[in-house]
Short mmCIF file of N, CA and C in Angstrom, two decimals:
data_model
loop_
_atom_site.label_atom_id
_atom_site.label_comp_id
_atom_site.label_asym_id
_atom_site.label_seq_id
_atom_site.Cartn_x
_atom_site.Cartn_y
_atom_site.Cartn_z
N HIS A 1 -6.80 15.23 -42.39
CA HIS A 1 -5.82 15.04 -43.45
C HIS A 1 -5.63 13.56 -43.75
N SER A 2 -5.42 12.73 -42.73
CA SER A 2 -5.20 11.31 -42.97
C SER A 2 -6.47 10.61 -43.44
N ALA A 3 -7.64 11.10 -43.04
CA ALA A 3 -8.90 10.51 -43.51
C ALA A 3 -9.03 10.66 -45.03
N ARG A 4 -8.56 11.79 -45.57
CA ARG A 4 -8.61 12.00 -47.01
C ARG A 4 -7.76 10.96 -47.74
N PHE A 5 -6.56 10.67 -47.20
CA PHE A 5 -5.69 9.67 -47.83
C PHE A 5 -6.31 8.28 -47.76
N VAL A 6 -6.97 7.97 -46.64
CA VAL A 6 -7.63 6.67 -46.52
C VAL A 6 -8.72 6.55 -47.59
N ASP A 7 -9.51 7.61 -47.78
CA ASP A 7 -10.55 7.59 -48.81
C ASP A 7 -9.95 7.46 -50.20
N GLU A 8 -8.86 8.20 -50.48
CA GLU A 8 -8.22 8.11 -51.79
C GLU A 8 -7.69 6.70 -52.04
N TYR A 9 -7.03 6.12 -51.04
CA TYR A 9 -6.48 4.77 -51.19
C TYR A 9 -7.60 3.75 -51.34
N ARG A 10 -8.69 3.94 -50.63
CA ARG A 10 -9.83 3.04 -50.76
C ARG A 10 -10.36 3.07 -52.19
N ASN A 11 -10.47 4.27 -52.77
CA ASN A 11 -10.91 4.39 -54.16
C ASN A 11 -9.95 3.69 -55.11
N ILE A 12 -8.64 3.86 -54.88
CA ILE A 12 -7.64 3.22 -55.74
C ILE A 12 -7.77 1.71 -55.68
N ILE A 13 -7.92 1.16 -54.48
CA ILE A 13 -8.05 -0.28 -54.30
C ILE A 13 -9.32 -0.79 -54.97
N LYS A 14 -10.43 -0.06 -54.79
CA LYS A 14 -11.69 -0.46 -55.43
C LYS A 14 -11.58 -0.41 -56.94
N LEU A 15 -10.92 0.62 -57.47
CA LEU A 15 -10.74 0.71 -58.92
C LEU A 15 -9.90 -0.46 -59.43
N GLN A 16 -8.84 -0.83 -58.69
CA GLN A 16 -8.02 -1.97 -59.09
C GLN A 16 -8.86 -3.24 -59.14
N ALA A 17 -9.68 -3.44 -58.11
CA ALA A 17 -10.50 -4.65 -58.05
C ALA A 17 -11.55 -4.66 -59.16
N LEU A 18 -12.20 -3.53 -59.38
CA LEU A 18 -13.23 -3.45 -60.42
C LEU A 18 -12.63 -3.61 -61.82
N GLU A 19 -11.43 -3.08 -62.02
CA GLU A 19 -10.77 -3.25 -63.32
C GLU A 19 -10.49 -4.73 -63.56
N ALA A 20 -10.02 -5.44 -62.54
CA ALA A 20 -9.77 -6.87 -62.68
C ALA A 20 -11.07 -7.62 -62.98
N LEU A 21 -12.13 -7.29 -62.27
CA LEU A 21 -13.43 -7.93 -62.53
C LEU A 21 -13.94 -7.61 -63.93
N SER A 22 -13.67 -6.39 -64.39
CA SER A 22 -14.17 -5.99 -65.71
C SER A 22 -13.55 -6.81 -66.84
N ARG A 23 -12.35 -7.30 -66.63
CA ARG A 23 -11.70 -8.13 -67.65
C ARG A 23 -12.47 -9.42 -67.91
N TYR A 24 -13.21 -9.87 -66.90
CA TYR A 24 -13.97 -11.12 -66.98
C TYR A 24 -15.47 -10.87 -67.04
N LYS A 25 -15.84 -9.62 -67.38
CA LYS A 25 -17.25 -9.22 -67.50
C LYS A 25 -18.02 -9.47 -66.20
N ALA A 26 -17.33 -9.37 -65.06
CA ALA A 26 -17.96 -9.62 -63.76
C ALA A 26 -18.24 -8.32 -62.99
N ALA A 27 -17.85 -7.18 -63.53
CA ALA A 27 -18.11 -5.89 -62.86
C ALA A 27 -19.45 -5.35 -63.36
N THR A 28 -20.15 -4.68 -62.46
CA THR A 28 -21.44 -4.09 -62.81
C THR A 28 -21.45 -2.61 -62.44
N PRO A 29 -22.32 -1.83 -63.05
CA PRO A 29 -22.41 -0.41 -62.70
C PRO A 29 -22.73 -0.19 -61.21
N GLN A 30 -23.49 -1.10 -60.61
CA GLN A 30 -23.84 -0.97 -59.20
C GLN A 30 -22.60 -1.01 -58.31
N MET A 31 -21.58 -1.71 -58.74
CA MET A 31 -20.35 -1.81 -57.96
C MET A 31 -19.61 -0.47 -57.88
N LEU A 32 -19.93 0.45 -58.78
CA LEU A 32 -19.28 1.76 -58.80
C LEU A 32 -19.93 2.75 -57.84
N GLN A 33 -21.08 2.39 -57.27
CA GLN A 33 -21.83 3.33 -56.45
C GLN A 33 -21.07 3.81 -55.22
N SER A 34 -20.21 2.98 -54.68
CA SER A 34 -19.48 3.38 -53.47
C SER A 34 -18.25 4.23 -53.78
N LEU A 35 -18.01 4.47 -55.06
CA LEU A 35 -16.83 5.25 -55.46
C LEU A 35 -17.19 6.71 -55.66
N ASP A 36 -16.25 7.55 -55.35
CA ASP A 36 -16.37 8.97 -55.66
C ASP A 36 -15.17 9.30 -56.56
N VAL A 37 -15.35 9.08 -57.86
CA VAL A 37 -14.25 9.21 -58.81
C VAL A 37 -14.17 10.64 -59.32
N ILE A 38 -13.04 11.27 -59.04
CA ILE A 38 -12.71 12.57 -59.62
C ILE A 38 -11.45 12.31 -60.44
N PRO A 39 -11.62 12.07 -61.75
CA PRO A 39 -10.51 11.60 -62.58
C PRO A 39 -9.23 12.42 -62.45
N GLN A 40 -9.34 13.74 -62.42
CA GLN A 40 -8.12 14.55 -62.36
C GLN A 40 -7.35 14.38 -61.05
N ASN A 41 -7.99 13.82 -60.02
CA ASN A 41 -7.31 13.58 -58.74
C ASN A 41 -6.70 12.19 -58.65
N LEU A 42 -6.98 11.35 -59.63
CA LEU A 42 -6.48 9.97 -59.59
C LEU A 42 -5.02 9.91 -60.01
N PRO A 43 -4.25 9.02 -59.37
CA PRO A 43 -2.91 8.75 -59.92
C PRO A 43 -3.10 8.05 -61.27
N THR A 44 -2.08 8.06 -62.09
CA THR A 44 -2.21 7.53 -63.44
C THR A 44 -2.62 6.06 -63.46
N SER A 45 -2.12 5.26 -62.53
CA SER A 45 -2.51 3.84 -62.50
C SER A 45 -4.02 3.70 -62.30
N ALA A 46 -4.59 4.49 -61.40
CA ALA A 46 -6.03 4.44 -61.15
C ALA A 46 -6.82 5.02 -62.32
N LEU A 47 -6.26 6.02 -62.99
CA LEU A 47 -6.91 6.57 -64.18
C LEU A 47 -6.95 5.52 -65.29
N ILE A 48 -5.90 4.75 -65.44
CA ILE A 48 -5.89 3.65 -66.41
C ILE A 48 -6.96 2.63 -66.05
N ASP A 49 -7.08 2.33 -64.74
CA ASP A 49 -8.15 1.43 -64.29
C ASP A 49 -9.52 2.00 -64.66
N TRP A 50 -9.71 3.28 -64.41
CA TRP A 50 -10.99 3.95 -64.68
C TRP A 50 -11.33 3.90 -66.17
N VAL A 51 -10.35 4.20 -67.02
CA VAL A 51 -10.57 4.14 -68.47
C VAL A 51 -10.97 2.72 -68.87
N SER A 52 -10.30 1.73 -68.32
CA SER A 52 -10.61 0.33 -68.65
C SER A 52 -12.02 -0.04 -68.22
N ILE A 53 -12.40 0.35 -67.01
CA ILE A 53 -13.74 0.07 -66.50
C ILE A 53 -14.79 0.71 -67.40
N LEU A 54 -14.57 1.96 -67.76
CA LEU A 54 -15.54 2.67 -68.59
C LEU A 54 -15.70 2.05 -69.97
N HIS A 55 -14.65 1.41 -70.47
CA HIS A 55 -14.73 0.74 -71.77
C HIS A 55 -15.37 -0.64 -71.67
N ARG A 56 -15.20 -1.31 -70.55
CA ARG A 56 -15.63 -2.71 -70.45
C ARG A 56 -16.99 -2.94 -69.79
N VAL A 57 -17.40 -2.04 -68.91
CA VAL A 57 -18.63 -2.26 -68.15
C VAL A 57 -19.80 -1.56 -68.83
N ASP A 58 -20.77 -2.33 -69.25
CA ASP A 58 -21.96 -1.78 -69.89
C ASP A 58 -22.93 -1.24 -68.85
N GLY A 59 -23.65 -0.18 -69.22
CA GLY A 59 -24.72 0.33 -68.37
C GLY A 59 -24.32 1.42 -67.40
N ILE A 60 -23.11 1.94 -67.49
CA ILE A 60 -22.69 3.04 -66.62
C ILE A 60 -23.34 4.32 -67.15
N LYS A 61 -23.99 5.07 -66.25
CA LYS A 61 -24.64 6.32 -66.67
C LYS A 61 -23.61 7.28 -67.26
N GLU A 62 -23.98 7.89 -68.37
CA GLU A 62 -23.14 8.87 -69.05
C GLU A 62 -21.76 8.31 -69.40
N SER A 63 -21.70 7.01 -69.70
CA SER A 63 -20.40 6.37 -69.93
C SER A 63 -19.63 7.00 -71.09
N ALA A 64 -20.31 7.40 -72.15
CA ALA A 64 -19.61 7.97 -73.31
C ALA A 64 -18.87 9.25 -72.93
N SER A 65 -19.53 10.15 -72.21
CA SER A 65 -18.87 11.41 -71.83
C SER A 65 -17.81 11.16 -70.76
N LEU A 66 -18.07 10.26 -69.83
CA LEU A 66 -17.07 9.93 -68.80
C LEU A 66 -15.83 9.30 -69.45
N ARG A 67 -16.08 8.42 -70.43
CA ARG A 67 -14.98 7.75 -71.14
C ARG A 67 -14.14 8.77 -71.90
N GLU A 68 -14.81 9.68 -72.62
CA GLU A 68 -14.09 10.70 -73.39
C GLU A 68 -13.26 11.59 -72.46
N GLN A 69 -13.85 12.00 -71.35
CA GLN A 69 -13.13 12.84 -70.37
C GLN A 69 -11.90 12.11 -69.83
N ALA A 70 -12.08 10.84 -69.44
CA ALA A 70 -10.97 10.07 -68.85
C ALA A 70 -9.87 9.81 -69.88
N VAL A 71 -10.24 9.47 -71.11
CA VAL A 71 -9.26 9.21 -72.16
C VAL A 71 -8.47 10.48 -72.48
N ASN A 72 -9.16 11.61 -72.58
CA ASN A 72 -8.47 12.88 -72.85
C ASN A 72 -7.54 13.26 -71.71
N LEU A 73 -7.96 13.03 -70.48
CA LEU A 73 -7.10 13.33 -69.33
C LEU A 73 -5.87 12.44 -69.34
N LEU A 74 -6.08 11.16 -69.61
CA LEU A 74 -4.95 10.23 -69.68
C LEU A 74 -3.98 10.66 -70.77
N ARG A 75 -4.49 11.00 -71.93
CA ARG A 75 -3.62 11.44 -73.04
C ARG A 75 -2.84 12.69 -72.67
N SER A 76 -3.47 13.59 -71.92
CA SER A 76 -2.80 14.84 -71.55
C SER A 76 -1.65 14.61 -70.56
N ARG A 77 -1.64 13.46 -69.92
CA ARG A 77 -0.56 13.15 -68.96
C ARG A 77 0.67 12.54 -69.62
N ILE A 78 0.55 12.14 -70.87
CA ILE A 78 1.67 11.48 -71.57
C ILE A 78 2.60 12.53 -72.14
N ARG A 79 3.89 12.36 -71.87
CA ARG A 79 4.93 13.23 -72.43
C ARG A 79 6.06 12.35 -72.95
N PHE A 80 6.72 12.81 -73.98
CA PHE A 80 7.87 12.08 -74.49
C PHE A 80 9.12 12.92 -74.28
N ASP A 81 10.08 12.31 -73.63
CA ASP A 81 11.38 12.93 -73.40
C ASP A 81 12.34 12.20 -74.34
N GLY A 82 12.51 12.75 -75.54
CA GLY A 82 13.19 12.00 -76.59
C GLY A 82 12.30 10.85 -76.98
N ARG A 83 12.79 9.64 -76.82
CA ARG A 83 11.98 8.45 -77.12
C ARG A 83 11.23 7.95 -75.90
N ILE A 84 11.62 8.35 -74.71
CA ILE A 84 11.08 7.79 -73.46
C ILE A 84 9.70 8.37 -73.15
N MET A 85 8.74 7.47 -72.91
CA MET A 85 7.41 7.90 -72.48
C MET A 85 7.46 8.21 -70.99
N ARG A 86 6.96 9.38 -70.65
CA ARG A 86 6.87 9.79 -69.25
C ARG A 86 5.45 10.28 -69.00
N PHE A 87 5.15 10.50 -67.73
CA PHE A 87 3.85 11.02 -67.34
C PHE A 87 4.04 12.31 -66.56
N THR A 88 3.15 13.25 -66.79
CA THR A 88 3.25 14.54 -66.10
C THR A 88 3.09 14.39 -64.60
N THR A 89 2.47 13.30 -64.18
CA THR A 89 2.26 13.07 -62.75
C THR A 89 3.48 12.45 -62.08
N GLY A 90 4.47 12.06 -62.86
CA GLY A 90 5.78 11.61 -62.42
C GLY A 90 5.87 10.87 -61.10
N ALA A 91 6.57 11.46 -60.13
CA ALA A 91 6.86 10.80 -58.86
C ALA A 91 5.59 10.47 -58.07
N GLU A 92 4.53 11.23 -58.27
CA GLU A 92 3.26 10.94 -57.58
C GLU A 92 2.73 9.56 -57.94
N ASP A 93 3.11 9.07 -59.10
CA ASP A 93 2.60 7.78 -59.57
C ASP A 93 3.38 6.59 -59.03
N ASN A 94 4.51 6.82 -58.42
CA ASN A 94 5.31 5.72 -57.89
C ASN A 94 4.81 5.33 -56.51
N MET A 95 3.90 4.37 -56.51
CA MET A 95 3.31 3.89 -55.26
C MET A 95 3.64 2.41 -55.13
N TRP A 96 4.82 2.12 -54.59
CA TRP A 96 5.29 0.75 -54.49
C TRP A 96 4.33 -0.13 -53.70
N TRP A 97 3.63 0.46 -52.76
CA TRP A 97 2.71 -0.32 -51.93
C TRP A 97 1.51 -0.82 -52.73
N PHE A 98 1.26 -0.23 -53.91
CA PHE A 98 0.24 -0.73 -54.83
C PHE A 98 0.88 -1.48 -56.00
N MET A 99 2.19 -1.65 -55.97
CA MET A 99 2.95 -2.29 -57.04
C MET A 99 2.76 -1.57 -58.37
N VAL A 100 2.73 -0.24 -58.34
CA VAL A 100 2.60 0.55 -59.56
C VAL A 100 3.66 1.65 -59.59
N GLY A 101 3.93 2.11 -60.78
CA GLY A 101 4.88 3.18 -60.99
C GLY A 101 4.90 3.53 -62.47
N GLY A 102 5.82 4.36 -62.86
CA GLY A 102 5.89 4.82 -64.24
C GLY A 102 6.04 3.70 -65.25
N ASN A 103 6.83 2.69 -64.94
CA ASN A 103 7.03 1.59 -65.88
C ASN A 103 5.77 0.73 -66.03
N THR A 104 5.13 0.42 -64.93
CA THR A 104 3.90 -0.36 -65.02
C THR A 104 2.82 0.45 -65.74
N ASN A 105 2.76 1.74 -65.44
CA ASN A 105 1.77 2.59 -66.11
C ASN A 105 2.01 2.64 -67.61
N ALA A 106 3.27 2.77 -68.01
CA ALA A 106 3.59 2.84 -69.45
C ALA A 106 3.16 1.55 -70.15
N ASN A 107 3.45 0.41 -69.55
CA ASN A 107 3.11 -0.87 -70.17
C ASN A 107 1.60 -1.11 -70.18
N ARG A 108 0.93 -0.72 -69.11
CA ARG A 108 -0.54 -0.86 -69.09
C ARG A 108 -1.17 0.09 -70.10
N LEU A 109 -0.60 1.27 -70.25
CA LEU A 109 -1.14 2.24 -71.21
C LEU A 109 -1.06 1.68 -72.63
N VAL A 110 0.07 1.06 -72.97
CA VAL A 110 0.20 0.43 -74.29
C VAL A 110 -0.89 -0.62 -74.47
N SER A 111 -1.10 -1.44 -73.46
CA SER A 111 -2.11 -2.51 -73.55
C SER A 111 -3.52 -1.96 -73.76
N ILE A 112 -3.89 -0.93 -73.00
CA ILE A 112 -5.26 -0.43 -73.16
C ILE A 112 -5.40 0.37 -74.46
N ALA A 113 -4.33 1.03 -74.89
CA ALA A 113 -4.39 1.76 -76.17
C ALA A 113 -4.67 0.77 -77.30
N LEU A 114 -4.04 -0.40 -77.24
CA LEU A 114 -4.28 -1.44 -78.25
C LEU A 114 -5.66 -2.07 -78.09
N GLU A 115 -6.03 -2.41 -76.85
CA GLU A 115 -7.31 -3.08 -76.60
C GLU A 115 -8.50 -2.23 -77.01
N PHE A 116 -8.46 -0.94 -76.65
CA PHE A 116 -9.60 -0.06 -76.89
C PHE A 116 -9.42 0.82 -78.13
N LYS A 117 -8.35 0.56 -78.88
CA LYS A 117 -8.06 1.30 -80.12
C LYS A 117 -7.96 2.81 -79.88
N LEU A 118 -7.28 3.17 -78.78
CA LEU A 118 -7.05 4.57 -78.46
C LEU A 118 -5.82 5.05 -79.21
N TRP A 119 -5.89 6.20 -79.82
CA TRP A 119 -4.76 6.84 -80.47
C TRP A 119 -3.99 5.89 -81.41
N PRO A 120 -4.67 5.27 -82.37
CA PRO A 120 -4.00 4.27 -83.22
C PRO A 120 -2.76 4.78 -83.95
N ASP A 121 -2.75 6.05 -84.30
CA ASP A 121 -1.57 6.60 -84.99
C ASP A 121 -0.35 6.68 -84.08
N ASP A 122 -0.55 6.55 -82.78
CA ASP A 122 0.55 6.67 -81.81
C ASP A 122 1.00 5.33 -81.23
N HIS A 123 0.42 4.22 -81.67
CA HIS A 123 0.76 2.94 -81.06
C HIS A 123 2.25 2.63 -81.13
N ALA A 124 2.87 2.85 -82.27
CA ALA A 124 4.30 2.55 -82.40
C ALA A 124 5.11 3.44 -81.46
N ARG A 125 4.74 4.69 -81.36
CA ARG A 125 5.46 5.61 -80.47
C ARG A 125 5.26 5.23 -79.00
N LEU A 126 4.06 4.77 -78.66
CA LEU A 126 3.79 4.35 -77.28
C LEU A 126 4.63 3.13 -76.91
N ILE A 127 4.68 2.12 -77.79
CA ILE A 127 5.46 0.92 -77.46
C ILE A 127 6.94 1.26 -77.41
N GLU A 128 7.40 2.11 -78.31
CA GLU A 128 8.81 2.53 -78.28
C GLU A 128 9.09 3.30 -77.00
N GLY A 129 8.16 4.17 -76.60
CA GLY A 129 8.34 4.95 -75.37
C GLY A 129 8.37 4.10 -74.13
N ALA A 130 7.56 3.03 -74.12
CA ALA A 130 7.57 2.11 -72.98
C ALA A 130 8.87 1.31 -72.96
N LEU A 131 9.31 0.84 -74.14
CA LEU A 131 10.57 0.08 -74.21
C LEU A 131 11.77 0.95 -73.82
N ALA A 132 11.72 2.22 -74.16
CA ALA A 132 12.83 3.13 -73.85
C ALA A 132 12.97 3.37 -72.34
N ARG A 133 11.97 2.99 -71.57
CA ARG A 133 12.04 3.13 -70.11
C ARG A 133 12.88 2.02 -69.47
N GLN A 134 13.24 1.02 -70.26
CA GLN A 134 14.04 -0.08 -69.72
C GLN A 134 15.45 0.38 -69.37
N GLU A 135 16.03 -0.31 -68.40
CA GLU A 135 17.43 -0.12 -68.04
C GLU A 135 18.12 -1.47 -68.15
N LYS A 136 19.16 -1.53 -68.94
CA LYS A 136 19.91 -2.77 -69.15
C LYS A 136 19.00 -3.92 -69.60
N GLY A 137 18.04 -3.59 -70.48
CA GLY A 137 17.21 -4.62 -71.08
C GLY A 137 16.00 -5.07 -70.28
N HIS A 138 15.69 -4.38 -69.20
CA HIS A 138 14.49 -4.75 -68.44
C HIS A 138 13.98 -3.53 -67.68
N TRP A 139 12.73 -3.65 -67.23
CA TRP A 139 12.15 -2.61 -66.39
C TRP A 139 12.52 -2.94 -64.94
N GLN A 140 12.47 -1.98 -64.08
CA GLN A 140 12.99 -2.15 -62.73
C GLN A 140 12.02 -2.82 -61.74
N GLN A 141 10.80 -3.11 -62.17
CA GLN A 141 9.87 -3.82 -61.29
C GLN A 141 9.42 -5.11 -61.96
N THR A 142 9.21 -6.13 -61.15
CA THR A 142 8.75 -7.40 -61.67
C THR A 142 7.40 -7.24 -62.37
N THR A 143 6.50 -6.47 -61.75
CA THR A 143 5.19 -6.27 -62.37
C THR A 143 5.33 -5.55 -63.71
N ALA A 144 6.24 -4.61 -63.79
CA ALA A 144 6.45 -3.89 -65.06
C ALA A 144 6.96 -4.84 -66.13
N ASN A 145 7.84 -5.76 -65.76
CA ASN A 145 8.35 -6.74 -66.73
C ASN A 145 7.24 -7.67 -67.21
N ALA A 146 6.40 -8.12 -66.30
CA ALA A 146 5.29 -9.00 -66.70
C ALA A 146 4.31 -8.24 -67.59
N LEU A 147 3.95 -7.03 -67.20
CA LEU A 147 3.01 -6.23 -68.00
C LEU A 147 3.63 -5.82 -69.33
N GLY A 148 4.93 -5.60 -69.35
CA GLY A 148 5.63 -5.27 -70.58
C GLY A 148 5.61 -6.43 -71.56
N ALA A 149 5.82 -7.64 -71.05
CA ALA A 149 5.76 -8.83 -71.92
C ALA A 149 4.37 -8.98 -72.52
N LEU A 150 3.34 -8.73 -71.72
CA LEU A 150 1.96 -8.82 -72.23
C LEU A 150 1.69 -7.73 -73.26
N ALA A 151 2.18 -6.52 -73.00
CA ALA A 151 1.97 -5.41 -73.95
C ALA A 151 2.67 -5.70 -75.27
N LEU A 152 3.89 -6.23 -75.21
CA LEU A 152 4.62 -6.57 -76.44
C LEU A 152 3.91 -7.66 -77.22
N ARG A 153 3.38 -8.65 -76.52
CA ARG A 153 2.65 -9.73 -77.19
C ARG A 153 1.39 -9.17 -77.86
N LYS A 154 0.69 -8.28 -77.15
CA LYS A 154 -0.53 -7.68 -77.71
C LYS A 154 -0.18 -6.84 -78.93
N PHE A 155 0.91 -6.07 -78.84
CA PHE A 155 1.36 -5.25 -79.97
C PHE A 155 1.68 -6.14 -81.17
N ALA A 156 2.41 -7.23 -80.93
CA ALA A 156 2.77 -8.15 -82.01
C ALA A 156 1.53 -8.77 -82.63
N ASN A 157 0.53 -9.10 -81.81
CA ASN A 157 -0.70 -9.70 -82.34
C ASN A 157 -1.48 -8.73 -83.21
N VAL A 158 -1.32 -7.44 -82.98
CA VAL A 158 -2.02 -6.43 -83.78
C VAL A 158 -1.21 -6.05 -85.01
N TYR A 159 0.09 -5.84 -84.86
CA TYR A 159 0.90 -5.25 -85.94
C TYR A 159 1.89 -6.17 -86.61
N GLU A 160 2.14 -7.33 -86.03
CA GLU A 160 3.16 -8.20 -86.61
C GLU A 160 2.56 -9.57 -86.92
N THR A 161 1.51 -9.55 -87.72
CA THR A 161 0.78 -10.79 -87.99
C THR A 161 1.29 -11.56 -89.20
N GLU A 162 2.07 -10.92 -90.05
CA GLU A 162 2.59 -11.60 -91.23
C GLU A 162 3.85 -12.38 -90.88
N ALA A 163 3.95 -13.57 -91.44
CA ALA A 163 5.14 -14.38 -91.23
C ALA A 163 6.33 -13.73 -91.91
N VAL A 164 7.48 -13.86 -91.29
CA VAL A 164 8.70 -13.33 -91.88
C VAL A 164 9.14 -14.29 -92.97
N THR A 165 9.36 -13.74 -94.17
CA THR A 165 9.79 -14.56 -95.30
C THR A 165 10.97 -13.88 -95.98
N GLY A 166 11.55 -14.58 -96.91
CA GLY A 166 12.64 -14.00 -97.67
C GLY A 166 13.98 -14.57 -97.27
N THR A 167 15.00 -13.99 -97.86
CA THR A 167 16.36 -14.44 -97.62
C THR A 167 17.21 -13.25 -97.19
N THR A 168 18.05 -13.48 -96.22
CA THR A 168 18.99 -12.45 -95.79
C THR A 168 20.38 -12.88 -96.21
N GLN A 169 21.12 -11.97 -96.80
CA GLN A 169 22.47 -12.29 -97.24
C GLN A 169 23.41 -11.28 -96.61
N ILE A 170 24.47 -11.79 -96.03
CA ILE A 170 25.47 -10.94 -95.39
C ILE A 170 26.79 -11.12 -96.12
N ASN A 171 27.40 -10.04 -96.49
CA ASN A 171 28.69 -10.08 -97.15
C ASN A 171 29.74 -9.50 -96.20
N LEU A 172 30.82 -10.20 -96.05
CA LEU A 172 31.91 -9.73 -95.22
C LEU A 172 33.20 -9.86 -96.02
N ASP A 173 33.82 -8.72 -96.27
CA ASP A 173 35.10 -8.73 -96.99
C ASP A 173 34.99 -9.45 -98.32
N ASN A 174 33.93 -9.13 -99.06
CA ASN A 174 33.67 -9.68 -100.39
C ASN A 174 33.49 -11.20 -100.40
N THR A 175 33.23 -11.83 -99.28
CA THR A 175 32.95 -13.26 -99.26
C THR A 175 31.53 -13.46 -98.74
N GLN A 176 30.94 -14.56 -99.15
CA GLN A 176 29.57 -14.86 -98.69
C GLN A 176 29.55 -16.02 -97.75
#
């Protein structure tokens, strides 16, 4: 039983490392050989890593079908409770020892959705859903706050590129 957890955690750590390397084009398909990735068994944070790796690393065998499978699985885990984005994997995803949880996952999901142009019609809903996870104006983990700031900046760079112009006029009690 404990050997299975060690193997699962080893895969999660390797996926985290490979995802980081993939951002700098330093990951290779050969680095994936020691992994036994079963996407449906991955926590959401590792599934986000897997989706990112599949998008960034060239030369992975059957990458198109693996990418489609992983993206569809990730999308199937997203739920909205009113405005709040949640994941069907819920409490299973809160792994403080990996510095991940629902808030970090939500913010990373927004970032990869923008980076890889996943579900473009849902981008506004995703960013709103991630923001709605805040409590008293912030997310409850430092990593979530940092990743949230990056996701908001990325969102603004995609959707808020025009300078604000014009004049705003406020009237109070018939005076200006």
